[in-house]
Amino acid sequence: MRRPIIAGNWKMNKTVSEAVDFVRQLKVLVADVRDIDIVVAPTFTALRAISREIEGSNIELAGQDVFWESRGAYTGEISPSMLKDVGCRYVIIGHSERRQYFGETNELVQKKIKASLAMGLHPIVCVGEALEEREAGKTFDVVKIQVIQCLEGFSREEMEKITIAYEPIWAIGTGKTATPQQAEEVHAFIREQMGYITNRQISEGVRIQYGGSVNPDNISDLMVHPNIDGALVGGASLKADSFSSVVKFKRM
Ligand code: PEP
């Protein structure tokens, strides 16, 4: 039985005080939630303050990105040990915006996963196809290559710490959600591929989140499907009431 995980990716939004205000409201709104992992991913500058705010609550912290070296002359970068030090349990790796604007490749994503796991962080690894790829019928080819190149070679213990986020790029921030059936079809495919690179038992335990314009109105229809284990939420995670409604989705 996989425990659902709902994560809010704030991207480059919120000052420290806005972030603190938000999380104070969120804590109250989700205080009674026991059966879901709730994660927020603020900007690096707000991590420390949010870490203090969520202490003792049911909310956990994620970095939005990480570098693969542990220290040194890498201006602007943040290491896995720094994320750990500030109280992160999770880290988002390979988000499509990182791939698109900062040239992140599957090879770099794999290095970041490796370094994060070595520090005891739980990576949330993003994969997903672009619109042209879907329209050209290449969704499964693209996702398969991403899964293999990012995730092959990890041990059972490492795989157990990894969450995959399937985020079709055409659905991110566009208001266009994949239909629950489209999402389920790719999630089932990802699980199958994970089975080939590990084994069936391990792949059955890996959580696969859907991401792409998730909101309080569509989360329940997505979560009904057997291979959809949660959501990575951008826009709708920026307001405490909408994010808490996603977290407290109605089970059907
Ligand atoms: C995301 O940033 O991962 C995302 C899915 O964004 P949105 O929910 O806004 O589409």
mmCIF file of N, CA and C in Angstrom, residues 22-96:
data_model
loop_
_atom_site.group_PDB
_atom_site.id
_atom_site.type_symbol
_atom_site.label_atom_id
_atom_site.label_comp_id
_atom_site.label_asym_id
_atom_site.label_seq_id
_atom_site.Cartn_x
_atom_site.Cartn_y
_atom_site.Cartn_z
ATOM 1 N N PHE A 22 1.999 32.049 4.858
ATOM 2 C CA PHE A 22 1.327 30.946 4.168
ATOM 3 C C PHE A 22 1.341 29.683 5.026
ATOM 4 N N VAL A 23 2.515 29.345 5.513
ATOM 5 C CA VAL A 23 2.647 28.053 6.195
ATOM 6 C C VAL A 23 1.937 28.062 7.560
ATOM 7 N N ARG A 24 1.831 29.236 8.146
ATOM 8 C CA ARG A 24 1.058 29.327 9.403
ATOM 9 C C ARG A 24 -0.406 28.998 9.138
ATOM 10 N N GLN A 25 -0.932 29.497 8.023
ATOM 11 C CA GLN A 25 -2.332 29.182 7.671
ATOM 12 C C GLN A 25 -2.460 27.695 7.314
ATOM 13 N N LEU A 26 -1.514 27.210 6.529
ATOM 14 C CA LEU A 26 -1.595 25.824 6.058
ATOM 15 C C LEU A 26 -1.571 24.830 7.219
ATOM 16 N N LYS A 27 -0.705 25.104 8.192
ATOM 17 C CA LYS A 27 -0.576 24.203 9.352
ATOM 18 C C LYS A 27 -1.932 23.955 9.999
ATOM 19 N N VAL A 28 -2.692 25.031 10.158
ATOM 20 C CA VAL A 28 -3.994 24.911 10.808
ATOM 21 C C VAL A 28 -4.952 24.125 9.910
ATOM 22 N N LEU A 29 -4.938 24.464 8.623
ATOM 23 C CA LEU A 29 -5.890 23.849 7.689
ATOM 24 C C LEU A 29 -5.681 22.341 7.511
ATOM 25 N N VAL A 30 -4.445 21.887 7.652
ATOM 26 C CA VAL A 30 -4.185 20.447 7.403
ATOM 27 C C VAL A 30 -3.829 19.686 8.682
ATOM 28 N N ALA A 31 -4.038 20.331 9.825
ATOM 29 C CA ALA A 31 -3.594 19.726 11.091
ATOM 30 C C ALA A 31 -4.183 18.339 11.325
ATOM 31 N N ASP A 32 -5.380 18.099 10.788
ATOM 32 C CA ASP A 32 -6.030 16.803 11.063
ATOM 33 C C ASP A 32 -5.701 15.737 10.011
ATOM 34 N N VAL A 33 -4.855 16.051 9.063
ATOM 35 C CA VAL A 33 -4.542 15.068 8.009
ATOM 36 C C VAL A 33 -3.462 14.115 8.521
ATOM 37 N N ARG A 34 -3.768 12.823 8.488
ATOM 38 C CA ARG A 34 -2.821 11.847 9.051
ATOM 39 C C ARG A 34 -2.289 10.850 8.024
ATOM 40 N N ASP A 35 -3.041 10.688 6.937
ATOM 41 C CA ASP A 35 -2.727 9.569 6.039
ATOM 42 C C ASP A 35 -2.081 9.998 4.728
ATOM 43 N N ILE A 36 -1.557 11.220 4.693
ATOM 44 C CA ILE A 36 -0.935 11.722 3.467
ATOM 45 C C ILE A 36 0.367 12.432 3.826
ATOM 46 N N ASP A 37 1.396 12.238 3.024
ATOM 47 C CA ASP A 37 2.610 13.033 3.221
ATOM 48 C C ASP A 37 2.401 14.390 2.554
ATOM 49 N N ILE A 38 2.542 15.444 3.342
ATOM 50 C CA ILE A 38 2.339 16.812 2.841
ATOM 51 C C ILE A 38 3.712 17.485 2.782
ATOM 52 N N VAL A 39 4.038 18.014 1.614
ATOM 53 C CA VAL A 39 5.383 18.577 1.427
ATOM 54 C C VAL A 39 5.262 19.968 0.805
ATOM 55 N N VAL A 40 6.077 20.912 1.287
ATOM 56 C CA VAL A 40 6.166 22.210 0.609
ATOM 57 C C VAL A 40 7.615 22.438 0.167
ATOM 58 N N ALA A 41 7.738 23.035 -1.024
ATOM 59 C CA ALA A 41 9.073 23.330 -1.566
ATOM 60 C C ALA A 41 9.196 24.836 -1.803
ATOM 61 N N PRO A 42 9.639 25.565 -0.775
ATOM 62 C CA PRO A 42 9.827 27.014 -0.910
ATOM 63 C C PRO A 42 11.130 27.326 -1.661
ATOM 64 N N THR A 43 11.369 28.595 -1.914
ATOM 65 C CA THR A 43 12.659 29.003 -2.480
ATOM 66 C C THR A 43 13.751 28.729 -1.429
ATOM 67 N N PHE A 44 14.994 28.679 -1.875
ATOM 68 C CA PHE A 44 16.104 28.421 -0.934
ATOM 69 C C PHE A 44 16.118 29.448 0.206
ATOM 70 N N THR A 45 15.802 30.710 -0.130
ATOM 71 C CA THR A 45 15.914 31.763 0.888
ATOM 72 C C THR A 45 14.908 31.579 2.027
ATOM 73 N N ALA A 46 13.813 30.878 1.763
ATOM 74 C CA ALA A 46 12.783 30.726 2.808
ATOM 75 C C ALA A 46 12.889 29.389 3.553
ATOM 76 N N LEU A 47 13.815 28.528 3.155
ATOM 77 C CA LEU A 47 13.847 27.178 3.747
ATOM 78 C C LEU A 47 14.018 27.202 5.274
ATOM 79 N N ARG A 48 14.964 28.017 5.730
ATOM 80 C CA ARG A 48 15.262 28.021 7.174
ATOM 81 C C ARG A 48 14.025 28.430 7.985
ATOM 82 N N ALA A 49 13.407 29.527 7.548
ATOM 83 C CA ALA A 49 12.249 30.049 8.287
ATOM 84 C C ALA A 49 11.100 29.041 8.257
ATOM 85 N N ILE A 50 10.887 28.414 7.111
ATOM 86 C CA ILE A 50 9.783 27.452 7.008
ATOM 87 C C ILE A 50 10.092 26.201 7.827
ATOM 88 N N SER A 51 11.343 25.811 7.829
ATOM 89 C CA SER A 51 11.750 24.656 8.609
ATOM 90 C C SER A 51 11.380 24.856 10.090
ATOM 91 N N ARG A 52 11.626 26.051 10.596
ATOM 92 C CA ARG A 52 11.277 26.342 12.000
ATOM 93 C C ARG A 52 9.769 26.320 12.198
ATOM 94 N N GLU A 53 9.049 26.913 11.245
ATOM 95 C CA GLU A 53 7.586 27.004 11.362
ATOM 96 C C GLU A 53 6.908 25.646 11.386
ATOM 97 N N ILE A 54 7.439 24.690 10.620
ATOM 98 C CA ILE A 54 6.735 23.403 10.497
ATOM 99 C C ILE A 54 7.197 22.365 11.523
ATOM 100 N N GLU A 55 8.134 22.752 12.354
ATOM 101 C CA GLU A 55 8.620 21.815 13.365
ATOM 102 C C GLU A 55 7.456 21.243 14.178
ATOM 103 N N GLY A 56 7.402 19.944 14.298
ATOM 104 C CA GLY A 56 6.345 19.307 15.097
ATOM 105 C C GLY A 56 5.012 19.200 14.367
ATOM 106 N N SER A 57 4.947 19.669 13.128
ATOM 107 C CA SER A 57 3.686 19.573 12.382
ATOM 108 C C SER A 57 3.751 18.371 11.427
ATOM 109 N N ASN A 58 2.687 18.203 10.652
ATOM 110 C CA ASN A 58 2.655 17.101 9.670
ATOM 111 C C ASN A 58 3.076 17.570 8.270
ATOM 112 N N ILE A 59 3.773 18.697 8.202
ATOM 113 C CA ILE A 59 4.235 19.220 6.909
ATOM 114 C C ILE A 59 5.742 19.000 6.812
ATOM 115 N N GLU A 60 6.188 18.562 5.629
ATOM 116 C CA GLU A 60 7.623 18.340 5.450
ATOM 117 C C GLU A 60 8.177 19.270 4.382
ATOM 118 N N LEU A 61 9.510 19.358 4.390
ATOM 119 C CA LEU A 61 10.161 20.386 3.581
ATOM 120 C C LEU A 61 10.950 19.763 2.424
ATOM 121 N N ALA A 62 10.899 20.477 1.282
ATOM 122 C CA ALA A 62 11.684 20.026 0.119
ATOM 123 C C ALA A 62 12.452 21.204 -0.469
ATOM 124 N N GLY A 63 13.620 20.896 -1.037
ATOM 125 C CA GLY A 63 14.316 21.868 -1.873
ATOM 126 C C GLY A 63 13.747 21.753 -3.289
ATOM 127 N N GLN A 64 13.872 22.825 -4.055
ATOM 128 C CA GLN A 64 13.356 22.785 -5.442
ATOM 129 C C GLN A 64 14.409 22.274 -6.426
ATOM 130 N N ASP A 65 15.644 22.176 -5.945
ATOM 131 C CA ASP A 65 16.749 21.745 -6.799
ATOM 132 C C ASP A 65 17.942 21.501 -5.877
ATOM 133 N N VAL A 66 18.993 20.941 -6.416
ATOM 134 C CA VAL A 66 20.194 20.676 -5.620
ATOM 135 C C VAL A 66 21.363 20.498 -6.582
ATOM 136 N N PHE A 67 22.585 20.659 -6.058
ATOM 137 C CA PHE A 67 23.770 20.392 -6.880
ATOM 138 C C PHE A 67 24.355 19.051 -6.433
ATOM 139 N N TRP A 68 25.200 18.458 -7.275
ATOM 140 C CA TRP A 68 25.674 17.101 -6.945
ATOM 141 C C TRP A 68 26.957 17.072 -6.123
ATOM 142 N N GLU A 69 27.683 18.191 -6.063
ATOM 143 C CA GLU A 69 28.908 18.200 -5.238
ATOM 144 C C GLU A 69 28.550 18.622 -3.821
ATOM 145 N N SER A 70 29.389 18.234 -2.866
ATOM 146 C CA SER A 70 29.033 18.559 -1.482
ATOM 147 C C SER A 70 29.538 19.928 -1.032
ATOM 148 N N ARG A 71 30.575 20.434 -1.662
ATOM 149 C CA ARG A 71 31.061 21.790 -1.349
ATOM 150 C C ARG A 71 32.032 22.237 -2.425
ATOM 151 N N GLY A 72 32.400 23.521 -2.375
ATOM 152 C CA GLY A 72 33.456 23.973 -3.280
ATOM 153 C C GLY A 72 33.064 25.175 -4.121
ATOM 154 N N ALA A 73 33.831 25.395 -5.162
ATOM 155 C CA ALA A 73 33.690 26.602 -5.980
ATOM 156 C C ALA A 73 32.602 26.406 -7.038
ATOM 157 N N TYR A 74 31.369 26.461 -6.605
ATOM 158 C CA TYR A 74 30.219 26.286 -7.515
ATOM 159 C C TYR A 74 29.229 27.411 -7.222
ATOM 160 N N THR A 75 29.599 28.606 -7.640
ATOM 161 C CA THR A 75 28.833 29.806 -7.292
ATOM 162 C C THR A 75 27.341 29.640 -7.571
ATOM 163 N N GLY A 76 26.566 29.945 -6.551
ATOM 164 C CA GLY A 76 25.111 29.928 -6.715
ATOM 165 C C GLY A 76 24.458 28.595 -6.419
ATOM 166 N N GLU A 77 25.253 27.557 -6.220
ATOM 167 C CA GLU A 77 24.661 26.228 -6.026
ATOM 168 C C GLU A 77 24.461 25.890 -4.540
ATOM 169 N N ILE A 78 23.620 24.893 -4.292
ATOM 170 C CA ILE A 78 23.294 24.435 -2.941
ATOM 171 C C ILE A 78 23.498 22.916 -2.918
ATOM 172 N N SER A 79 24.188 22.427 -1.889
ATOM 173 C CA SER A 79 24.514 20.999 -1.862
ATOM 174 C C SER A 79 23.449 20.199 -1.095
ATOM 175 N N PRO A 80 23.433 18.873 -1.299
ATOM 176 C CA PRO A 80 22.503 18.029 -0.541
ATOM 177 C C PRO A 80 22.678 18.195 0.973
ATOM 178 N N SER A 81 23.939 18.313 1.435
ATOM 179 C CA SER A 81 24.119 18.427 2.888
ATOM 180 C C SER A 81 23.554 19.753 3.410
ATOM 181 N N MET A 82 23.584 20.788 2.571
ATOM 182 C CA MET A 82 22.996 22.071 2.995
ATOM 183 C C MET A 82 21.474 21.966 3.110
ATOM 184 N N LEU A 83 20.859 21.230 2.179
ATOM 185 C CA LEU A 83 19.404 21.034 2.260
ATOM 186 C C LEU A 83 19.059 20.230 3.509
ATOM 187 N N LYS A 84 19.852 19.220 3.747
ATOM 188 C CA LYS A 84 19.627 18.372 4.923
ATOM 189 C C LYS A 84 19.776 19.215 6.197
ATOM 190 N N ASP A 85 20.835 20.008 6.213
ATOM 191 C CA ASP A 85 21.141 20.842 7.373
ATOM 192 C C ASP A 85 19.995 21.803 7.721
ATOM 193 N N VAL A 86 19.301 22.254 6.684
ATOM 194 C CA VAL A 86 18.253 23.243 6.914
ATOM 195 C C VAL A 86 16.894 22.564 7.206
ATOM 196 N N GLY A 87 16.880 21.229 7.163
ATOM 197 C CA GLY A 87 15.664 20.519 7.571
ATOM 198 C C GLY A 87 14.863 19.902 6.431
ATOM 199 N N CYS A 88 15.441 19.825 5.239
ATOM 200 C CA CYS A 88 14.704 19.204 4.127
ATOM 201 C C CYS A 88 14.721 17.690 4.264
ATOM 202 N N ARG A 89 13.598 17.082 3.942
ATOM 203 C CA ARG A 89 13.526 15.631 3.817
ATOM 204 C C ARG A 89 13.527 15.252 2.336
ATOM 205 N N TYR A 90 12.919 16.108 1.520
ATOM 206 C CA TYR A 90 12.769 15.824 0.089
ATOM 207 C C TYR A 90 13.542 16.846 -0.740
ATOM 208 N N VAL A 91 13.753 16.486 -2.022
ATOM 209 C CA VAL A 91 14.275 17.472 -2.975
ATOM 210 C C VAL A 91 13.709 17.154 -4.361
ATOM 211 N N ILE A 92 13.203 18.194 -5.016
ATOM 212 C CA ILE A 92 12.688 18.032 -6.380
ATOM 213 C C ILE A 92 13.893 18.056 -7.326
ATOM 214 N N ILE A 93 13.954 17.086 -8.223
ATOM 215 C CA ILE A 93 15.097 17.013 -9.151
ATOM 216 C C ILE A 93 14.576 16.826 -10.577
ATOM 217 N N GLY A 94 15.159 17.596 -11.503
ATOM 218 C CA GLY A 94 14.832 17.415 -12.924
ATOM 219 C C GLY A 94 13.488 17.989 -13.325
ATOM 220 N N HIS A 95 13.021 19.009 -12.597
ATOM 221 C CA HIS A 95 11.763 19.657 -13.003
ATOM 222 C C HIS A 95 11.908 20.144 -14.444
ATOM 223 N N SER A 96 10.823 20.123 -15.201
ATOM 224 C CA SER A 96 10.918 20.488 -16.633
ATOM 225 C C SER A 96 11.417 21.919 -16.823
#
